[in-house]
Coordinates of C-alpha atoms in Angstrom, one line a residue:
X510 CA 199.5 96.2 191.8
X511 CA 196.3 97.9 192.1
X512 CA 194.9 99.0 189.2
X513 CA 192.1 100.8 188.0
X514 CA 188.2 100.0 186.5
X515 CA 186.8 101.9 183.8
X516 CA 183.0 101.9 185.5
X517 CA 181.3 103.8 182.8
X518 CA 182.5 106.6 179.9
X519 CA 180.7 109.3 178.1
X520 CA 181.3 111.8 175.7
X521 CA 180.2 115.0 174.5
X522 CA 180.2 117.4 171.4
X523 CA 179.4 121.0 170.3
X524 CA 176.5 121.2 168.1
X525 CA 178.6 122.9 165.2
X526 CA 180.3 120.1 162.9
X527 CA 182.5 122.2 160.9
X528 CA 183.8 120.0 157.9
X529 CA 187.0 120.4 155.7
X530 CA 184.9 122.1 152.9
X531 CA 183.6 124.7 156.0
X532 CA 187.4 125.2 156.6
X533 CA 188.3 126.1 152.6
X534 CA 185.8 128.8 153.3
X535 CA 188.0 130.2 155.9
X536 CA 191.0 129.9 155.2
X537 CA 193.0 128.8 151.7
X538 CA 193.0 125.1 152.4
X539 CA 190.9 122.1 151.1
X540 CA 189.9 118.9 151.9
X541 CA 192.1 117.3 149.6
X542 CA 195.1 119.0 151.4
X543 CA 193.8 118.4 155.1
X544 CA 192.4 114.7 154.6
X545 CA 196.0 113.7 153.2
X546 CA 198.0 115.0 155.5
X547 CA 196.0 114.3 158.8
X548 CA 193.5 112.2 157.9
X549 CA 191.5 114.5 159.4
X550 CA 187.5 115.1 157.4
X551 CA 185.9 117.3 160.2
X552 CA 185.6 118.8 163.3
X553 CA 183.6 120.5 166.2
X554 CA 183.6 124.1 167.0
X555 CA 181.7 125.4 170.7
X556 CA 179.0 128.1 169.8
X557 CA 178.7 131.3 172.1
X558 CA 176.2 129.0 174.4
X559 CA 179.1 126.0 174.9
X560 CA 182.5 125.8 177.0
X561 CA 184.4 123.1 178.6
X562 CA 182.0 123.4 181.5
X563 CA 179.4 122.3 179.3
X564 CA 180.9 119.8 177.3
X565 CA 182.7 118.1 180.6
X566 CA 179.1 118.0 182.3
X567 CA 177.2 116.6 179.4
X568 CA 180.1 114.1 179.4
X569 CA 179.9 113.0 183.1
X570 CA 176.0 113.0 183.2
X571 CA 176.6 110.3 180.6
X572 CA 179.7 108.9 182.1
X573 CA 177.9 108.4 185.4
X574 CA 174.7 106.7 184.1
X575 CA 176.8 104.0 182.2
X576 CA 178.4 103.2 185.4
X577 CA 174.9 103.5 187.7
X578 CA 177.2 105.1 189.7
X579 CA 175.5 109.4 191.8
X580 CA 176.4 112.2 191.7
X581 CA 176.6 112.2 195.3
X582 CA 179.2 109.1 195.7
X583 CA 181.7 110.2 193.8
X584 CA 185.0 111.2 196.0
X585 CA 187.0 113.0 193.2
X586 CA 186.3 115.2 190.1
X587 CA 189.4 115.8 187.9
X588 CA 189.6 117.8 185.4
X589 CA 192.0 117.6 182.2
X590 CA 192.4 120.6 179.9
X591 CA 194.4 123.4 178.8
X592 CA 191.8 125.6 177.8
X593 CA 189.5 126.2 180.7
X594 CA 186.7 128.7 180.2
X595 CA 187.8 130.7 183.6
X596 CA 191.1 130.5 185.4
X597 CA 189.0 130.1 189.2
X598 CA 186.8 128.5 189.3
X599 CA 188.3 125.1 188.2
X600 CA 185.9 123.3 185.4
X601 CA 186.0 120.4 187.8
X602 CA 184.7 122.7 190.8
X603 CA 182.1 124.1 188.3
X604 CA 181.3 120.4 187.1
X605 CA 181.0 119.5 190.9
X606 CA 178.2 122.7 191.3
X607 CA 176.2 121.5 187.6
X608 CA 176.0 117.7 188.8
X609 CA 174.3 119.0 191.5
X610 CA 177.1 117.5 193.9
X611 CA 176.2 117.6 198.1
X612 CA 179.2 116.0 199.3
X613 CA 182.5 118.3 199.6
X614 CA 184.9 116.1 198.0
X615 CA 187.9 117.0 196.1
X616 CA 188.0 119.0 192.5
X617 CA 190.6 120.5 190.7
X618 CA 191.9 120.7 186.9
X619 CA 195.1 119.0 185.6
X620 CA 197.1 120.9 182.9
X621 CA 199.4 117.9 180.9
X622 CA 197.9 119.1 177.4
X623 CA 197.6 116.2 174.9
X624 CA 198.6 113.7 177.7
X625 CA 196.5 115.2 180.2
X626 CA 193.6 112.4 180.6
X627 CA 196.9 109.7 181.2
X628 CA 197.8 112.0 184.1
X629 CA 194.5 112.6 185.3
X630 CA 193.7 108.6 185.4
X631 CA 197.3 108.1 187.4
X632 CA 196.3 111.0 189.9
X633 CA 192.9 110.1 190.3
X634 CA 194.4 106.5 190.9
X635 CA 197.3 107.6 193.6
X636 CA 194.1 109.8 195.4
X637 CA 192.2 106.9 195.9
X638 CA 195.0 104.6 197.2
X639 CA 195.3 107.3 199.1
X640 CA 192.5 107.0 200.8
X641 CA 191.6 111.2 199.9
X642 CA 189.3 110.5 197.3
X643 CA 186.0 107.9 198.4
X644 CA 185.3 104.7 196.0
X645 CA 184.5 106.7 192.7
X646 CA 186.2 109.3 190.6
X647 CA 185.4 111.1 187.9
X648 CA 187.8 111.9 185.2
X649 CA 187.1 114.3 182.7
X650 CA 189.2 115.3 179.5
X651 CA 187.4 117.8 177.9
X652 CA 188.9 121.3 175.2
X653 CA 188.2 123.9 173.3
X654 CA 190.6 124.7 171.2
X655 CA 188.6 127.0 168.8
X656 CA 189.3 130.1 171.0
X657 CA 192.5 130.3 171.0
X658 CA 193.5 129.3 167.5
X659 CA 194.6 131.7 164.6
X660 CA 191.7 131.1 162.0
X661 CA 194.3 132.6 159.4
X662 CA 197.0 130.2 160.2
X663 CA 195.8 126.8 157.9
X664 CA 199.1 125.1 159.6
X665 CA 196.9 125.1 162.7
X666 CA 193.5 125.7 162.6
X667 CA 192.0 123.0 160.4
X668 CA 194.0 120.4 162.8
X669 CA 192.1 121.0 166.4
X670 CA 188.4 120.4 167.9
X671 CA 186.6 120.5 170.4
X672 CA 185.0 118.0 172.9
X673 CA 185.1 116.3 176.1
X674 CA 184.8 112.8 177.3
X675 CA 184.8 110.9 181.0
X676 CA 185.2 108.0 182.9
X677 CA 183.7 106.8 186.1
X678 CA 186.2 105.0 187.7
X679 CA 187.6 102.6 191.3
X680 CA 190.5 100.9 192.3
X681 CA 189.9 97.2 191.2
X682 CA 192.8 94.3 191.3
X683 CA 193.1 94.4 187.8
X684 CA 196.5 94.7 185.6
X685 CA 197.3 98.3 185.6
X686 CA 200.7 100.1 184.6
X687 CA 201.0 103.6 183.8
X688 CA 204.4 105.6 182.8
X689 CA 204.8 109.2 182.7
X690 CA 207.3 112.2 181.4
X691 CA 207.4 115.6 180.7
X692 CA 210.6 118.0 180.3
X693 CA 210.6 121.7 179.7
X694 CA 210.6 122.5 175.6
X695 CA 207.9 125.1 175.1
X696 CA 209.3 126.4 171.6
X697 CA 207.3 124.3 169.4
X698 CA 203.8 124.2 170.7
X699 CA 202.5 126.5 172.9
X700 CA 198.9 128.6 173.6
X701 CA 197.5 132.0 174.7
X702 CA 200.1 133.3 176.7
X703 CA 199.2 136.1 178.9
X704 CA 202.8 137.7 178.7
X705 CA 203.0 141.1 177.5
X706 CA 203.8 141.3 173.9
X707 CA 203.5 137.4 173.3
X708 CA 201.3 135.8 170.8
X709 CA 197.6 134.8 172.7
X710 CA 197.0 132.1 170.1
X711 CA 198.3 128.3 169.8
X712 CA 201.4 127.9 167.9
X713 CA 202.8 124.2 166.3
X714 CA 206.3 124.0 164.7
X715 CA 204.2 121.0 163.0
X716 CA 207.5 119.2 161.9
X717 CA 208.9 119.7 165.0
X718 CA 206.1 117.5 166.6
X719 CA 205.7 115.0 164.4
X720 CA 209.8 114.0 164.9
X721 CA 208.4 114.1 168.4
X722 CA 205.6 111.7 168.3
X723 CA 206.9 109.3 166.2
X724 CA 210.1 109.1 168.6
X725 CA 208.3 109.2 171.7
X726 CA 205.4 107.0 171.1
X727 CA 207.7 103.7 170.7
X728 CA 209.5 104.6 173.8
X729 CA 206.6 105.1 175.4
X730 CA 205.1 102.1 175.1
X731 CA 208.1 100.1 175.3
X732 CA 208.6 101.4 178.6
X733 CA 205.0 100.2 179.3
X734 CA 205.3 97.1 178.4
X735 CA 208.3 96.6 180.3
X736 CA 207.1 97.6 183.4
X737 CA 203.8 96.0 182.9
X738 CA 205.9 92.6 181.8
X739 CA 203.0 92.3 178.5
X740 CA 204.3 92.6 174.8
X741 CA 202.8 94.2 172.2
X742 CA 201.1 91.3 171.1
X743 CA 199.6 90.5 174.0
X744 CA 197.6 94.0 173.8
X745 CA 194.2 93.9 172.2
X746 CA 194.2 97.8 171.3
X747 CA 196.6 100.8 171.7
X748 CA 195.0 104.2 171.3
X749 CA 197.0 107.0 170.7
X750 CA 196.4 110.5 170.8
X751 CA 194.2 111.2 168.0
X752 CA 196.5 114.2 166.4
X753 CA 197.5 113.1 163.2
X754 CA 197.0 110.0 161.2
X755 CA 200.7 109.6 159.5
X756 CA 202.1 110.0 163.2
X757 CA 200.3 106.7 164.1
X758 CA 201.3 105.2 160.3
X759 CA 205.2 105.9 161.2
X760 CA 204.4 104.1 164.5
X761 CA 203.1 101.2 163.4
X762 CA 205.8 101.1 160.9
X763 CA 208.4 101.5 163.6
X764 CA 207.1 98.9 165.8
X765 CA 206.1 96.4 162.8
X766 CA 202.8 96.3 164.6
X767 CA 199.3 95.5 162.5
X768 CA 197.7 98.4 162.0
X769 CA 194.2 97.3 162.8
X770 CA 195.6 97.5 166.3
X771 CA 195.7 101.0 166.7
X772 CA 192.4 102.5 166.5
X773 CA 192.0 106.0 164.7
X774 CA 189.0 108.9 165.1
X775 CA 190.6 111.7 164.1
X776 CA 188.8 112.0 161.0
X777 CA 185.7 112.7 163.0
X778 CA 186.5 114.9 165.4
X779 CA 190.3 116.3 164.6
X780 CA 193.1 116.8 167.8
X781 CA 191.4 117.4 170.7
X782 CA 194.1 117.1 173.3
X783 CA 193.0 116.2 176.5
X784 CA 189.8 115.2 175.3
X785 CA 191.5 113.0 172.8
X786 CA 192.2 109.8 174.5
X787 CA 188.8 109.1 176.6
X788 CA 186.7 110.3 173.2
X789 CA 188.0 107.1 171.4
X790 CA 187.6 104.9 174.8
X791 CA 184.3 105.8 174.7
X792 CA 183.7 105.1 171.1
X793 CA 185.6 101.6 171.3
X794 CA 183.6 100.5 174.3
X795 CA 179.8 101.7 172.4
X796 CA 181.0 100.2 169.5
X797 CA 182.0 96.8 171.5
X798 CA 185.1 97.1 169.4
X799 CA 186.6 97.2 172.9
X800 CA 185.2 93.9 174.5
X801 CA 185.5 92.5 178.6
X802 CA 188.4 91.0 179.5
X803 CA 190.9 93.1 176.7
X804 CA 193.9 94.9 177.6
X805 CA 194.5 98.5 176.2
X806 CA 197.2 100.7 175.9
X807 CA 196.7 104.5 175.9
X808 CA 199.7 106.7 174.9
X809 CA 199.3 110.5 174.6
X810 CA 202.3 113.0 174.0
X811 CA 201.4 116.8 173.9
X812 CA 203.2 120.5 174.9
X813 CA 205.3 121.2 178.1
X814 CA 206.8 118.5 176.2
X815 CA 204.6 115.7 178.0
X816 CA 203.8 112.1 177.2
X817 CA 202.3 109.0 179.1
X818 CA 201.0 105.6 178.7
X819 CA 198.4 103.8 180.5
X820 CA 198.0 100.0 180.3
X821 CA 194.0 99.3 181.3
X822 CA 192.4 95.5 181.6
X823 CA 188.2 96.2 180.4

């Protein structure tokens, strides 16, 4: 099977770190009560100045220079969020116009929420099979969340950041598997609907999503590494979405896994969603905790209800 090469990965952040102590001042929280239950210490808020457009381009300018790979030869820009700073343009189109982009290529944004950059890295992938998309494509997963959360509501609003990450990346003949799901539950988490009358900020039935995740996450991957034919144990690292620190505790409880395997962030930068996933790549591969040659399994679960695995040979 085809698979897909990570070329090169970049992230970016808002200038404002906004720290558990800068949430108490908010809102009646502390850090003792966030850092216990999330294992989240801080995150990043977008000033006046910043926006997903700006975060996702700062990302990809970094993203492309790892992987000495133009501007101009890139055949896709995709796009993963669920809070876009217009509705039209697409960020990707508007990332397209700030690269300075020449060739007409395709650009649009995907909408999977938490999972998004796991469906952005399949689509990309089918495009280029495809033959609709050149050699390169650039995959962004980028939010910011801070506009559309309830600053009263400390269920909430000391859990999200904001931030965006990318990867430059080709079709290589590597091992690659990806599985993907969604169904229609919107009751628990949903954001800024436009709907007469409805609430225009995010809302989390928290325990409602954590029974989720730590039921979906197992199945995910199980179903990855049966289609895949790999075992756990034959996976260097598994990277989760970065939303809470006890989902990925009850996981690796469930699954009797070591826990060193499953890398954690989110006490530096708190649920991103989209952004999520490709902020810890990034971070693994900087640090060389991800080294050439290891396999990696990226699971993500988020509102619509989605979830999605990826299984990625550096």
């Amino acid at each position: 099977m085809t698979g897909l090469e990570i070329l090169g990965t970049g992230r970016c952040l808002p200038q404002r770190c906004v720290t558990n102590d800068d949430m108490a001042r908010m809102v009646d929280t502390s850090d003792e009560w966030i850092s216990t239950r999330t294992g989240i210490r801080q995150r990043y808020f977008c000033g006046e100045d910043e926006g997903v457009v700006s975060l996702s381009t700062g990302a990809a300018r970094k993203a492309l220079e790892k992987a000495g790979v133009s501007a101009d030869q890139l055949g896709l820009i995709l796009t993963a969020t669920f809070t876009p700073d217009s509705f039209t343009p697409s960020v990707a189109c508007q990332v397209h116009e700030a690269l300075g982009c020449t060739a007409a290529i395709p650009c649009f944004d995907l909408n999977a929420a938490c999972t998004g950059f796991i469906y952005a890295l399949e689509t990309a992938r089918s495009l280029l099979m495809a033959g609709s998309a050149g050699e390169y494509a650039l995959v962004i997963g980028a939010e910011c969340i801070s506009r559309v959360l309830d600053m009263a509501d400390r269920s909430t609003c000391v859990l999200f950041g904001d931030g965006a990450a990318a990867a430059v990346v080709r079709l290589a003949d590597v091992p690659y598997a990806c599985v993907l799901g969604g169904r229609g539950e919107a009751a628990g988490l949903h954001a800024n609907s436009l709907l007469p009358g409805q609430n225009r900020t995010l809302f989390m039935d928290g325990r409602a999503i954590f029974r989720f995740a730590v039921d979906i996450i197992p199945k995910c991957l199980n179903q990855l590494f049966e289609k895949s034919g790999t075992s756990l144990e034959q996976v260097d690292h598994v990277v989760c979405h970065q939303a809470n620190s006890r989902i990925i505790d009850h996981v690796v409880k469930k699954l009797g896994a070591p826990a060193d395997k499953f890398y954690k962030n989110m006490h530096r930068y708190g649920n991103t969603s989209a952004a999520s996933i490709p902020l810890a790549l990034d971070e693994m591969l900087e640090s060389g905790v991800i080294r050439p040659g290891q396999t990696v399994a990226c699971v993500g679960f988020g509102a619509g209800l989605t979830w999605g695995a990826v299984l990625l040979r550096f």
